[in-house]
Each structure stands twice: as structure tokens, then as C-alpha cells.
């Protein structure tokens, strides 16, 4: 078996632990927050989307600027006054992947094809942090050097 094959196998079976951005460093919003608050978090953090958590710190979805704008889109214009009436829970995307801390790099790589970031949860489904596509690509890049 060549060294390259061995290295690839090593990379793919590696656990994702070292790549996780810990939850303390991740901007997030909660289900019951209003869209004006979520928009503020997104604008101030500079991120396109952030995780949505419940009061027990469990991952429920994610919310993006596009989903917020979609929710306040009237027939001909954005109805900004509705930002304070709509909850994050109503507007968020619930259909997001989650991975456990012991997931393999291969699984993370496959999942990241369609998602700029992936929420990582523990055995009780509590939020541990996120894995960004950037950190996954950076590691692949290092291995290919
Ligand atoms: P990046 O690859 O660093 O550009 O991150 C990709 C996406 O992951 C960003 O657009 C955000 O949606 C999310 N993200 C990255 N870092 C954070 C963070 N510290 N807090 C919240 N979301 C983040």
C-alpha cells in the first residue's frame, strides 16, 4: 500500500474533535427570539447564518439573513415592522445536519459539501460547537501538500 493511500485513510478516519469551534465562541440565537434580534446578531457577527438553540442548549435549526428577509417579504416590499412580531422558530430552517463529536472526518467532509457549517452535538443532543467548511478544506489542503 502506498504512503498516499495510508495518509488518505488516516485523514478520513480521523475524528473531528480538533476542528470544532467551541460553543462559547459561536454566535447563536434562541427559538423565542424575534427576527429583529436575530438580524442584529447576524449583522454584528458578520455571519450569513447562525445556529438556533432552545433553552436547554439543544440545536433546533439555523437562521440566515435570507430566511429573515423571506419572512418579511410582502407583495411589493419588505415589511420591516414585522421583524419584531415574528419569532426565530417560525422563520428558521429546521432541516439541518448534526454530527456527534466522534464522527469521522469523512462524514464531516461529505456533509460539508452542502453546508457552510455543521452543528456538533453530544450524546444528550446538547450543542458542543460547529465545524466550518473552511476548517475542513484547510485540513484537506494541508494533507495534499
Ligand atoms: P467560515 O468558513 O469561517 O466562513 O464560516 C462559515 C459559516 O459558519 C459562517 O458563514 C457562519 O454561518 C458560520 N460560523 C462560522 N464561525 C461562526 C461563529 N463563531 N459563530 C457563529 N457562526 C459561525
PDB file of C-alpha atoms and ligand atoms in Angstrom:
ATOM      1  CA  UNK A   1       0.000   0.000   0.000  1.00  0.00           C
ATOM      2  CA  UNK A   2       1.449   3.428  -0.933  1.00  0.00           C
ATOM      3  CA  UNK A   3       2.129   6.169   1.588  1.00  0.00           C
ATOM      4  CA  UNK A   4      -0.544   8.347  -0.042  1.00  0.00           C
ATOM      5  CA  UNK A   5      -3.238   5.724   0.389  1.00  0.00           C
ATOM      6  CA  UNK A   6      -2.229   5.326   4.026  1.00  0.00           C
ATOM      7  CA  UNK A   7      -2.301   9.084   4.582  1.00  0.00           C
ATOM      8  CA  UNK A   8      -5.732   9.384   2.951  1.00  0.00           C
ATOM      9  CA  UNK A   9      -7.104   6.589   5.105  1.00  0.00           C
ATOM     10  CA  UNK A  10      -5.622   8.259   8.187  1.00  0.00           C
ATOM     11  CA  UNK A  11      -7.290  11.559   7.274  1.00  0.00           C
ATOM     12  CA  UNK A  12     -10.689  10.058   6.505  1.00  0.00           C
ATOM     13  CA  UNK A  13     -10.917   8.063   9.726  1.00  0.00           C
ATOM     14  CA  UNK A  14      -9.615  10.924  11.887  1.00  0.00           C
ATOM     15  CA  UNK A  15     -12.116  12.260  14.427  1.00  0.00           C
ATOM     16  CA  UNK A  16     -13.330  15.831  14.050  1.00  0.00           C
ATOM     17  CA  UNK A  17     -12.672  16.908  17.652  1.00  0.00           C
ATOM     18  CA  UNK A  18      -9.659  19.139  16.913  1.00  0.00           C
ATOM     19  CA  UNK A  19     -11.560  21.114  14.274  1.00  0.00           C
ATOM     20  CA  UNK A  20     -14.592  22.083  16.343  1.00  0.00           C
ATOM     21  CA  UNK A  21     -15.190  25.772  17.124  1.00  0.00           C
ATOM     22  CA  UNK A  22     -16.311  25.571  20.728  1.00  0.00           C
ATOM     23  CA  UNK A  23     -19.840  26.732  21.637  1.00  0.00           C
ATOM     24  CA  UNK A  24     -18.541  29.660  23.729  1.00  0.00           C
ATOM     25  CA  UNK A  25     -17.150  31.181  20.541  1.00  0.00           C
ATOM     26  CA  UNK A  26     -20.228  30.572  18.399  1.00  0.00           C
ATOM     27  CA  UNK A  27     -22.810  33.331  17.884  1.00  0.00           C
ATOM     28  CA  UNK A  28     -26.333  31.873  18.220  1.00  0.00           C
ATOM     29  CA  UNK A  29     -29.957  32.852  18.761  1.00  0.00           C
ATOM     30  CA  UNK A  30     -32.805  31.170  20.614  1.00  0.00           C
ATOM     31  CA  UNK A  31     -36.149  29.869  19.376  1.00  0.00           C
ATOM     32  CA  UNK A  32     -38.220  32.570  21.065  1.00  0.00           C
ATOM     33  CA  UNK A  33     -36.041  35.495  19.927  1.00  0.00           C
ATOM     34  CA  UNK A  34     -37.645  37.861  17.424  1.00  0.00           C
ATOM     35  CA  UNK A  35     -36.299  38.372  13.929  1.00  0.00           C
ATOM     36  CA  UNK A  36     -35.064  41.907  14.700  1.00  0.00           C
ATOM     37  CA  UNK A  37     -32.743  40.434  17.333  1.00  0.00           C
ATOM     38  CA  UNK A  38     -31.579  37.639  15.001  1.00  0.00           C
ATOM     39  CA  UNK A  39     -30.849  40.161  12.240  1.00  0.00           C
ATOM     40  CA  UNK A  40     -28.810  42.247  14.674  1.00  0.00           C
ATOM     41  CA  UNK A  41     -26.768  39.175  15.693  1.00  0.00           C
ATOM     42  CA  UNK A  42     -26.153  38.285  12.043  1.00  0.00           C
ATOM     43  CA  UNK A  43     -25.167  41.812  11.054  1.00  0.00           C
ATOM     44  CA  UNK A  44     -22.918  42.387  14.064  1.00  0.00           C
ATOM     45  CA  UNK A  45     -21.199  38.991  13.793  1.00  0.00           C
ATOM     46  CA  UNK A  46     -20.841  39.270  10.019  1.00  0.00           C
ATOM     47  CA  UNK A  47     -22.096  35.695   9.518  1.00  0.00           C
ATOM     48  CA  UNK A  48     -24.683  34.675   6.938  1.00  0.00           C
ATOM     49  CA  UNK A  49     -26.312  32.146   9.268  1.00  0.00           C
ATOM     50  CA  UNK A  50     -26.067  31.087  12.924  1.00  0.00           C
ATOM     51  CA  UNK A  51     -27.393  28.105  14.940  1.00  0.00           C
ATOM     52  CA  UNK A  52     -30.736  28.287  16.757  1.00  0.00           C
ATOM     53  CA  UNK A  53     -30.847  26.728  20.232  1.00  0.00           C
ATOM     54  CA  UNK A  54     -33.614  26.028  22.729  1.00  0.00           C
ATOM     55  CA  UNK A  55     -33.415  26.937  26.412  1.00  0.00           C
ATOM     56  CA  UNK A  56     -31.673  23.616  27.167  1.00  0.00           C
ATOM     57  CA  UNK A  57     -28.929  24.411  24.673  1.00  0.00           C
ATOM     58  CA  UNK A  58     -30.143  21.877  22.132  1.00  0.00           C
ATOM     59  CA  UNK A  59     -29.755  22.568  18.417  1.00  0.00           C
ATOM     60  CA  UNK A  60     -33.114  23.207  16.736  1.00  0.00           C
ATOM     61  CA  UNK A  61     -32.075  24.704  13.397  1.00  0.00           C
ATOM     62  CA  UNK A  62     -30.307  27.645  11.881  1.00  0.00           C
ATOM     63  CA  UNK A  63     -31.354  31.075  10.720  1.00  0.00           C
ATOM     64  CA  UNK A  64     -29.929  33.109   7.871  1.00  0.00           C
ATOM     65  CA  UNK A  65     -30.379  36.638   6.544  1.00  0.00           C
ATOM     66  CA  UNK A  66     -32.189  35.181   3.523  1.00  0.00           C
ATOM     67  CA  UNK A  67     -34.770  33.385   5.708  1.00  0.00           C
ATOM     68  CA  UNK A  68     -35.358  36.565   7.690  1.00  0.00           C
ATOM     69  CA  UNK A  69     -35.859  38.664   4.572  1.00  0.00           C
ATOM     70  CA  UNK A  70     -38.130  35.981   3.059  1.00  0.00           C
ATOM     71  CA  UNK A  71     -40.330  36.088   6.177  1.00  0.00           C
ATOM     72  CA  UNK A  72     -40.967  39.816   5.926  1.00  0.00           C
ATOM     73  CA  UNK A  73     -41.380  39.961   2.179  1.00  0.00           C
ATOM     74  CA  UNK A  74     -44.765  41.492   1.331  1.00  0.00           C
ATOM     75  CA  UNK A  75     -46.306  41.701  -2.113  1.00  0.00           C
ATOM     76  CA  UNK A  76     -44.120  44.561  -3.275  1.00  0.00           C
ATOM     77  CA  UNK A  77     -41.762  45.440  -0.478  1.00  0.00           C
ATOM     78  CA  UNK A  78     -40.067  44.314   2.721  1.00  0.00           C
ATOM     79  CA  UNK A  79     -42.322  44.923   5.723  1.00  0.00           C
ATOM     80  CA  UNK A  80     -39.683  45.867   8.280  1.00  0.00           C
ATOM     81  CA  UNK A  81     -42.221  46.473  11.053  1.00  0.00           C
ATOM     82  CA  UNK A  82     -42.929  42.727  11.099  1.00  0.00           C
ATOM     83  CA  UNK A  83     -39.375  41.926  12.231  1.00  0.00           C
ATOM     84  CA  UNK A  84     -40.414  42.308  15.844  1.00  0.00           C
ATOM     85  CA  UNK A  85     -43.581  40.184  15.506  1.00  0.00           C
ATOM     86  CA  UNK A  86     -42.080  37.017  14.049  1.00  0.00           C
ATOM     87  CA  UNK A  87     -40.114  34.531  16.161  1.00  0.00           C
ATOM     88  CA  UNK A  88     -36.935  32.830  15.028  1.00  0.00           C
ATOM     89  CA  UNK A  89     -38.721  29.484  15.412  1.00  0.00           C
ATOM     90  CA  UNK A  90     -41.223  30.443  12.705  1.00  0.00           C
ATOM     91  CA  UNK A  91     -38.633  31.560  10.173  1.00  0.00           C
ATOM     92  CA  UNK A  92     -35.682  29.213  10.766  1.00  0.00           C
ATOM     93  CA  UNK A  93     -34.521  26.241   8.716  1.00  0.00           C
ATOM     94  CA  UNK A  94     -35.143  23.092  10.763  1.00  0.00           C
ATOM     95  CA  UNK A  95     -33.739  20.751   8.206  1.00  0.00           C
ATOM     96  CA  UNK A  96     -30.056  20.842   9.133  1.00  0.00           C
ATOM     97  CA  UNK A  97     -27.482  18.116   9.700  1.00  0.00           C
ATOM     98  CA  UNK A  98     -25.939  17.449  13.113  1.00  0.00           C
ATOM     99  CA  UNK A  99     -22.862  15.373  13.841  1.00  0.00           C
ATOM    100  CA  UNK A 100     -21.574  13.864  17.073  1.00  0.00           C
ATOM    101  CA  UNK A 101     -18.096  14.677  18.375  1.00  0.00           C
ATOM    102  CA  UNK A 102     -16.822  11.218  17.451  1.00  0.00           C
ATOM    103  CA  UNK A 103     -17.926  11.489  13.796  1.00  0.00           C
ATOM    104  CA  UNK A 104     -15.193  10.770  11.264  1.00  0.00           C
ATOM    105  CA  UNK A 105     -13.599  13.375   9.063  1.00  0.00           C
ATOM    106  CA  UNK A 106     -15.022  11.537   6.056  1.00  0.00           C
ATOM    107  CA  UNK A 107     -18.578  12.044   7.308  1.00  0.00           C
ATOM    108  CA  UNK A 108     -17.875  15.731   8.008  1.00  0.00           C
ATOM    109  CA  UNK A 109     -16.341  16.229   4.572  1.00  0.00           C
ATOM    110  CA  UNK A 110     -19.372  14.703   2.844  1.00  0.00           C
ATOM    111  CA  UNK A 111     -21.809  16.740   4.949  1.00  0.00           C
ATOM    112  CA  UNK A 112     -19.916  19.982   4.345  1.00  0.00           C
ATOM    113  CA  UNK A 113     -20.464  19.762   0.580  1.00  0.00           C
ATOM    114  CA  UNK A 114     -23.930  21.224   1.048  1.00  0.00           C
ATOM    115  CA  UNK A 115     -23.448  23.153   4.303  1.00  0.00           C
ATOM    116  CA  UNK A 116     -21.042  26.023   5.118  1.00  0.00           C
ATOM    117  CA  UNK A 117     -21.092  24.862   8.748  1.00  0.00           C
ATOM    118  CA  UNK A 118     -22.267  21.806  10.682  1.00  0.00           C
ATOM    119  CA  UNK A 119     -23.594  21.778  14.257  1.00  0.00           C
ATOM    120  CA  UNK A 120     -21.869  19.305  16.568  1.00  0.00           C
ATOM    121  CA  UNK A 121     -23.865  17.795  19.435  1.00  0.00           C
ATOM    122  CA  UNK A 122     -23.053  15.463  22.341  1.00  0.00           C
ATOM    123  CA  UNK A 123     -24.841  12.217  23.309  1.00  0.00           C
ATOM    124  CA  UNK A 124     -27.608  14.224  25.024  1.00  0.00           C
ATOM    125  CA  UNK A 125     -28.030  16.322  21.880  1.00  0.00           C
ATOM    126  CA  UNK A 126     -26.612  19.393  23.615  1.00  0.00           C
ATOM    127  CA  UNK A 127     -24.742  21.909  21.473  1.00  0.00           C
ATOM    128  CA  UNK A 128     -20.963  21.403  21.523  1.00  0.00           C
ATOM    129  CA  UNK A 129     -19.918  23.774  18.729  1.00  0.00           C
ATOM    130  CA  UNK A 130     -19.655  23.984  14.961  1.00  0.00           C
ATOM    131  CA  UNK A 131     -17.437  22.664  12.231  1.00  0.00           C
ATOM    132  CA  UNK A 132     -16.901  25.043   9.322  1.00  0.00           C
ATOM    133  CA  UNK A 133     -16.327  24.071   5.716  1.00  0.00           C
ATOM    134  CA  UNK A 134     -13.291  26.364   5.837  1.00  0.00           C
ATOM    135  CA  UNK A 135     -11.575  24.285   8.565  1.00  0.00           C
ATOM    136  CA  UNK A 136     -12.357  21.049   6.710  1.00  0.00           C
ATOM    137  CA  UNK A 137     -10.898  22.384   3.461  1.00  0.00           C
ATOM    138  CA  UNK A 138      -7.855  23.745   5.300  1.00  0.00           C
ATOM    139  CA  UNK A 139      -7.090  20.275   6.677  1.00  0.00           C
ATOM    140  CA  UNK A 140      -7.555  18.613   3.271  1.00  0.00           C
ATOM    141  CA  UNK A 141      -5.264  21.252   1.801  1.00  0.00           C
ATOM    142  CA  UNK A 142      -2.593  20.522   4.427  1.00  0.00           C
ATOM    143  CA  UNK A 143      -2.762  16.777   3.667  1.00  0.00           C
ATOM    144  CA  UNK A 144      -2.449  17.407  -0.060  1.00  0.00           C
ATOM    145  CA  UNK A 145       0.718  19.497   0.338  1.00  0.00           C
TER     146      UNK A 145
HETATM  147  P1  LIG B   1     -16.363  30.329   7.644  1.00  0.00           P
HETATM  148  O1  LIG B   1     -15.999  29.094   6.945  1.00  0.00           O
HETATM  149  O2  LIG B   1     -15.459  30.669   8.788  1.00  0.00           O
HETATM  150  O3  LIG B   1     -16.606  31.478   6.733  1.00  0.00           O
HETATM  151  O4  LIG B   1     -17.775  30.012   8.327  1.00  0.00           O
HETATM  152  C1  LIG B   1     -18.839  29.524   7.539  1.00  0.00           C
HETATM  153  C2  LIG B   1     -20.129  29.839   8.234  1.00  0.00           C
HETATM  154  O5  LIG B   1     -20.138  29.214   9.535  1.00  0.00           O
HETATM  155  C3  LIG B   1     -20.366  31.318   8.528  1.00  0.00           C
HETATM  156  O6  LIG B   1     -20.959  31.991   7.441  1.00  0.00           O
HETATM  157  C4  LIG B   1     -21.327  31.229   9.678  1.00  0.00           C
HETATM  158  O7  LIG B   1     -22.626  30.962   9.207  1.00  0.00           O
HETATM  159  C5  LIG B   1     -20.826  30.031  10.453  1.00  0.00           C
HETATM  160  N1  LIG B   1     -19.881  30.439  11.503  1.00  0.00           N
HETATM  161  C6  LIG B   1     -18.525  30.381  11.476  1.00  0.00           C
HETATM  162  N2  LIG B   1     -17.992  30.794  12.650  1.00  0.00           N
HETATM  163  C7  LIG B   1     -19.042  31.127  13.441  1.00  0.00           C
HETATM  164  C8  LIG B   1     -19.168  31.636  14.790  1.00  0.00           C
HETATM  165  N3  LIG B   1     -18.092  31.897  15.552  1.00  0.00           N
HETATM  166  N4  LIG B   1     -20.409  31.861  15.272  1.00  0.00           N
HETATM  167  C9  LIG B   1     -21.500  31.599  14.516  1.00  0.00           C
HETATM  168  N5  LIG B   1     -21.446  31.122  13.248  1.00  0.00           N
HETATM  169  C10 LIG B   1     -20.237  30.891  12.711  1.00  0.00           C
END
